[in-house]
Amino acid sequence: MNNSYDVIVIGAGPAGYVAAIRCAQLGLATACVDDWLDNDGKPAPGGTCLNAGCIPSKSLLESSELYARLQHEAATRGIHAQEVSLDVAEMIAGKDRIVAELTGGIAALFKSHGVEWLSGRGQLLPGREVRISLHSGEQQTVGAKHVILAVGSTPVELDVVPLREDVIVDSTGALAWTSVPQRLGIIGAGVIGLELGSVWQRLGASVTLLEAQETFLAMADRQLADAALKLYRQQGLDIRLDARVKGTRETADGIEIAYQDGGDHAISVDRLVVAVGRRPCTEGLAAAEAELLLDERGFVHVDEFCETSLPGVHAIGDAVRGPMLAHKGSEEGIMVAERIAGQHSEVNYGAIASVIYTNPEIAWVGKTEDALKQAGIDYRSGVFPFAASGRARAMQATDGMVKVLSDAASDRVLGVHILGAGASELIGQAVLAMEFGASSEDIARTVFAHPTLSEALHEAALAIDNRAIHLGKPRRN
Ligand code: FAD
Ligand code: NAD
């Protein structure tokens, strides 16, 4: 091992591994230390995203969706599948194989770019030194001209709901069950609650989500969130809002969850997921003498360029302010690497898409209508329902809509909100439009292939001026 690098990255999630690879591409001598071990105790770079987040959840969402479509949709298309059966253990093993391929891919990328990958725990010391406790048992202190902290986040726990292996679990546990619970409770109807609730509901569980807030998906556009809530409830997800959990206890009938929503209630479930948010992994990250500044919630304090309070030390990803999203962390990693190499680079925080991978999916970028109203910005809105899209009808995926919001004076696109099939892919077009500073007229004048779901984005832009072709009558803004 070298005892000095240009850059040491602590954490090999989507923020850290991307930063390390970009540093190496720019000719910087780079090491990346990460402490994740898989179920067999083997080092597995990729962080939460690859090991216990984005990828495993999307694998199970895809598998469970296929199962649900075979059961409920195939027959409506004249396909009669005999005896569709479910092997959850096999489904989970398939998900684990995908994860192993991808984490192995990161190790290979490190090798090919010459990033030195160290399996163990890193701690920041004063003067940009890092103490590394390797999983081999060895301890080393190495120095670097630059340190990038990319230590990510971990699930928030509730004091009143202690976890119990395989029964009361966090998201990681709920991605590993090899049987379907009959009655599943989920505390928190946020992104994880909805995605994992969808997985297990499609596989046959009866799912109840207890959400403390009165407002469903407070961060999303109200019109779409309300429409989504209705659809999820129709699908059978029992979503209870304004429900504050008081505690749990084991009874002969399973786990009893006591909650309040004006009155006192209790429900019994067989298994329970706690999905009430995530917190940064910054405890013990820096020695006290290093004097790294954290905010009151434990996030590393950074400016818009991810510079911390210490010269030469950057922090990126879930461990710093902003949305806890893989692509946000990765872009911060690229920005920091390029700035270390002396280039001009920045992240456009105004054009970062959010996606919830339910069915239908919800995706958005930019401002919601409520945010525009609160900011006193005069805007125009165009909405196009998927029910009027030929492709969506052919797909039997007519739920949802596209909404485009543009500045009333300049027509610049300020936000795009999509509820519907393929929203996670469609939103990329809106991100590109916003990144290029497009007007709604630019989208309206773009030729979209037919028949595609993208035409709904085109029509929503046309709807701003009441000229959507496939809407029966002009809509008032
Ligand atoms: P992490 O991915 O958490 O990686 C940090 C790494 O640093 C970990 O390997 C950790 O073990 C290691 N580490 C921590 N401390 C130390 C230390 N002192 N020394 C050495 N190593 C250390 N986001 C999306 O954008 N799309 C999705 O679809 C999505 N789905 C998700 C589904 C689930 C169930 C969950 C839980 C999260 C999901 N996320 C999703 C969020 C996404 O996983 C995170 O935003 C992302 O992983 C953050 O990347 P990161 O690199 O900052 O941190
Ligand atoms: P979240 O913030 O999305 O949702 C947590 C929910 O739990 C909130 O609605 C909150 O009001 C509720 N809650 C908090 N305390 C509660 C309590 N005591 N009782 C009942 N409800 C309570 O967080 P999450 O779903 O845990 O996800 C964590 C992070 O991971 C998110 O920030 C998200 O960005 C990221 N993530 C992203 C994706 C994606 O991009 N598709 C998927 C999963 C996770």
XYZ file of C-alpha atoms in Angstrom, residues 36-366:
331
model
C -19.412 -3.138 3.215
C -19.339 -6.942 3.514
C -21.903 -9.180 1.820
C -23.774 -12.032 3.558
C -20.765 -14.316 3.066
C -18.445 -11.757 4.646
C -16.906 -10.786 1.300
C -16.130 -7.131 0.500
C -18.825 -5.731 -1.808
C -18.307 -2.241 -3.216
C -21.381 -0.318 -4.413
C -22.740 0.812 -1.036
C -26.417 0.840 -0.140
C -27.456 1.398 -3.741
C -26.059 -1.841 -5.125
C -26.215 -4.027 -2.029
C -29.417 -3.042 -0.225
C -31.136 -0.245 -2.131
C -31.766 0.787 -5.725
C -30.758 -2.420 -7.481
C -32.187 -5.159 -5.229
C -35.446 -3.237 -4.813
C -35.796 -2.749 -8.564
C -35.041 -6.427 -9.178
C -37.856 -7.434 -6.803
C -40.211 -4.778 -8.194
C -39.645 -6.180 -11.691
C -40.106 -9.820 -10.606
C -43.220 -9.117 -8.547
C -44.685 -7.006 -11.366
C -44.221 -9.869 -13.814
C -45.951 -12.230 -11.395
C -48.854 -9.802 -10.900
C -49.259 -9.231 -14.645
C -49.312 -12.958 -15.328
C -52.009 -13.333 -12.715
C -54.177 -10.320 -13.500
C -53.380 -9.071 -16.992
C -52.321 -11.979 -19.179
C -55.843 -13.414 -19.475
C -57.220 -10.049 -20.654
C -54.857 -10.399 -23.633
C -55.872 -13.959 -24.444
C -52.878 -15.501 -22.698
C -53.898 -18.252 -20.325
C -50.911 -19.251 -18.237
C -51.624 -22.484 -16.427
C -50.507 -22.848 -12.826
C -48.388 -19.757 -12.329
C -46.512 -20.547 -9.144
C -44.193 -18.574 -6.954
C -40.793 -19.526 -5.525
C -39.787 -16.549 -3.417
C -36.442 -18.071 -2.416
C -35.558 -18.397 -6.115
C -36.651 -14.809 -6.752
C -34.421 -13.589 -3.909
C -31.508 -15.721 -5.162
C -31.931 -14.152 -8.624
C -31.833 -10.697 -7.059
C -28.669 -11.645 -5.131
C -27.014 -12.816 -8.360
C -27.716 -9.455 -10.021
C -26.260 -7.651 -7.006
C -23.128 -9.854 -7.027
C -22.585 -9.240 -10.761
C -22.825 -5.491 -10.263
C -20.632 -5.264 -7.159
C -18.089 -7.457 -8.968
C -18.339 -4.965 -11.832
C -17.320 -2.092 -9.554
C -14.295 -4.066 -8.338
C -13.340 -4.655 -11.990
C -13.782 -0.958 -12.827
C -11.532 -0.014 -9.894
C -8.905 -2.425 -11.202
C -9.037 -1.231 -14.785
C -8.818 2.437 -13.736
C -6.040 1.794 -11.236
C -8.068 2.799 -8.173
C -6.606 1.126 -5.079
C -9.571 -0.522 -3.332
C -9.202 -1.102 0.391
C -11.716 -3.154 2.321
C -12.104 -1.728 5.808
C -13.157 1.289 7.797
C -11.736 4.768 7.355
C -11.524 7.558 9.895
C -10.528 11.123 9.102
C -7.657 12.456 11.191
C -6.281 16.022 11.256
C -4.156 17.107 8.280
C -5.954 14.968 5.672
C -4.699 11.730 7.112
C -6.971 8.695 7.177
C -6.725 5.843 9.658
C -7.758 2.648 7.918
C -8.782 -0.437 9.883
C -8.614 -3.110 7.194
C -10.915 -6.126 7.381
C -7.726 -8.205 7.374
C -7.081 -6.841 10.875
C -4.215 -4.567 9.804
C -4.265 -0.831 10.671
C -2.656 1.853 8.514
C -2.559 5.614 8.499
C -2.262 7.133 5.055
C -2.116 10.706 3.874
C -3.661 12.399 0.868
C -3.749 15.806 -0.769
C -7.541 15.475 -0.884
C -10.072 13.407 1.038
C -13.620 12.758 -0.183
C -16.116 11.616 2.441
C -18.847 9.489 0.827
C -20.056 7.430 3.758
C -23.751 7.350 2.887
C -26.691 6.697 5.152
C -28.424 4.019 7.197
C -32.088 3.442 8.174
C -33.560 5.512 10.998
C -34.727 3.311 13.869
C -37.741 3.962 16.082
C -37.225 3.576 19.834
C -40.821 2.395 20.218
C -40.412 -0.309 17.555
C -37.294 -2.391 18.286
C -36.183 -4.534 15.329
C -36.364 -8.346 15.600
C -34.510 -10.477 13.102
C -36.631 -11.463 10.085
C -39.843 -10.252 11.749
C -39.540 -6.536 12.497
C -37.018 -5.307 9.952
C -35.701 -2.299 8.072
C -35.555 -2.093 4.262
C -32.513 -4.374 4.101
C -34.394 -7.124 5.944
C -37.485 -6.720 3.756
C -35.356 -7.255 0.628
C -34.256 -10.670 1.870
C -37.413 -12.491 3.016
C -37.779 -15.874 1.330
C -41.506 -16.261 2.086
C -44.511 -13.963 1.726
C -45.965 -12.637 4.989
C -49.739 -12.983 5.146
C -50.246 -9.618 6.885
C -47.489 -7.055 6.431
C -47.316 -3.769 8.308
C -45.103 -0.914 7.127
C -44.354 2.158 9.211
C -43.843 5.089 6.835
C -45.603 5.546 3.477
C -42.604 7.239 1.862
C -40.549 6.003 -1.064
C -39.309 2.789 0.567
C -42.672 1.983 2.169
C -44.461 2.298 -1.159
C -41.879 0.381 -3.210
C -41.471 -2.509 -0.762
C -45.192 -2.481 0.031
C -45.845 -2.905 -3.704
C -43.412 -5.827 -3.944
C -44.949 -7.838 -1.112
C -48.538 -6.904 -1.965
C -48.051 -8.159 -5.542
C -46.634 -11.403 -4.156
C -49.745 -11.931 -2.054
C -49.344 -10.096 1.274
C -52.101 -7.966 2.713
C -50.231 -4.682 3.293
C -51.049 -1.842 5.718
C -48.952 1.330 5.703
C -49.045 3.645 8.714
C -47.926 7.153 7.824
C -47.459 9.891 10.430
C -48.104 12.805 8.078
C -51.585 13.895 7.045
C -50.350 14.670 3.549
C -49.504 11.753 1.274
C -46.104 12.164 -0.467
C -45.670 15.757 0.668
C -42.697 16.312 -1.673
C -44.638 15.429 -4.855
C -47.078 17.536 -6.887
C -50.428 17.441 -5.051
C -52.566 16.551 -8.085
C -50.365 13.566 -8.926
C -49.909 12.461 -5.311
C -53.672 12.475 -4.742
C -54.253 10.507 -7.958
C -51.510 8.029 -6.967
C -52.993 7.534 -3.489
C -56.340 6.638 -5.055
C -54.720 4.140 -7.424
C -52.597 2.487 -4.710
C -55.664 2.094 -2.499
C -57.576 0.565 -5.437
C -54.698 -1.907 -5.841
C -55.222 -2.985 -2.254
C -52.518 -1.067 -0.357
C -54.181 -0.005 2.896
C -52.560 3.419 3.412
C -53.522 5.117 6.679
C -52.458 8.754 6.976
C -51.999 10.840 10.135
C -51.232 7.581 11.966
C -48.644 7.962 14.725
C -47.204 4.679 15.953
C -47.039 4.383 19.747
C -45.423 0.976 20.050
C -45.515 -2.707 19.232
C -45.947 -5.861 21.269
C -45.906 -9.548 20.491
C -49.238 -11.322 20.995
C -50.613 -14.765 20.141
C -51.943 -13.107 16.953
C -48.558 -11.760 15.800
C -47.231 -8.231 16.229
C -49.708 -5.731 17.566
C -49.048 -2.151 16.467
C -50.660 0.575 18.541
C -51.188 3.892 16.760
C -53.124 7.133 17.107
C -54.966 9.101 14.448
C -57.233 11.182 16.619
C -58.315 8.036 18.479
C -56.379 4.996 19.690
C -56.139 2.021 17.336
C -54.275 -1.264 17.030
C -53.683 -3.666 14.170
C -52.019 -7.061 14.137
C -49.565 -8.141 11.475
C -47.233 -11.083 10.901
C -44.227 -9.016 9.861
C -43.329 -5.358 10.016
C -41.036 -3.022 8.074
C -39.793 0.227 9.585
C -39.255 2.707 6.717
C -39.221 6.128 8.336
C -36.229 7.707 6.606
C -32.449 7.416 6.655
C -29.694 9.181 8.582
C -26.080 9.944 7.612
C -23.345 7.470 8.691
C -21.139 10.141 10.230
C -20.775 8.852 13.794
C -17.063 8.344 14.432
C -16.244 9.274 10.833
C -13.803 11.955 11.943
C -11.609 11.985 15.045
C -12.608 14.830 17.372
C -9.229 16.529 16.754
C -10.010 16.728 13.033
C -12.783 19.230 13.867
C -15.037 18.285 10.969
C -18.202 20.381 11.117
C -21.490 18.443 11.116
C -24.956 20.009 11.141
C -27.501 19.439 13.908
C -28.835 16.287 12.145
C -25.382 14.769 11.686
C -24.887 15.604 7.986
C -21.412 16.812 7.012
C -21.669 20.564 6.524
C -20.808 21.487 2.910
C -21.203 24.382 0.503
C -22.640 24.152 -3.043
C -19.370 22.616 -4.271
C -19.330 19.985 -1.511
C -16.406 21.625 0.307
C -16.446 20.880 4.045
C -15.183 23.123 6.848
C -11.694 21.587 6.344
C -9.419 22.569 3.441
C -8.938 19.725 0.939
C -11.781 17.675 2.423
C -15.000 17.250 0.426
C -18.181 15.343 1.292
C -20.800 14.001 -1.120
C -23.909 11.826 -1.428
C -26.349 10.847 1.308
C -23.978 12.119 4.015
C -24.610 15.739 2.955
C -27.658 17.974 2.436
C -30.034 17.426 -0.477
C -32.096 14.481 -1.652
C -30.846 10.995 -0.749
C -30.596 9.766 -4.324
C -27.889 7.735 -6.014
C -27.659 9.942 -9.103
C -27.368 13.091 -6.972
C -24.397 11.547 -5.108
C -22.745 10.354 -8.319
C -22.962 13.811 -9.921
C -21.472 15.353 -6.784
C -18.659 12.798 -7.037
C -17.908 13.833 -10.613
C -18.064 17.532 -9.739
C -15.665 17.141 -6.810
C -13.187 15.013 -8.802
C -13.142 17.561 -11.621
C -12.739 20.511 -9.248
C -9.836 18.724 -7.513
C -8.260 18.348 -10.965
C -8.641 22.092 -11.480
C -11.602 22.002 -13.837
C -14.748 24.072 -13.594
C -17.624 21.787 -12.683
C -20.945 22.094 -10.882
C -24.163 20.225 -10.149
C -27.497 21.649 -11.291
C -29.475 20.887 -8.148
C -32.584 22.359 -9.800
C -32.777 19.528 -12.337
C -32.467 16.330 -10.322
C -35.279 13.870 -10.983
C -37.094 11.919 -8.276
C -38.737 8.613 -9.101
C -40.945 6.241 -7.132
C -40.987 2.849 -8.819
C -44.541 1.828 -7.986
C -47.119 0.843 -10.606
C -47.810 3.303 -12.039
C -44.505 5.052 -11.459
C -44.272 8.642 -10.251
C -41.445 10.865 -11.468
C -40.818 14.547 -11.334
C -38.212 17.235 -11.846
C -38.234 20.902 -10.891
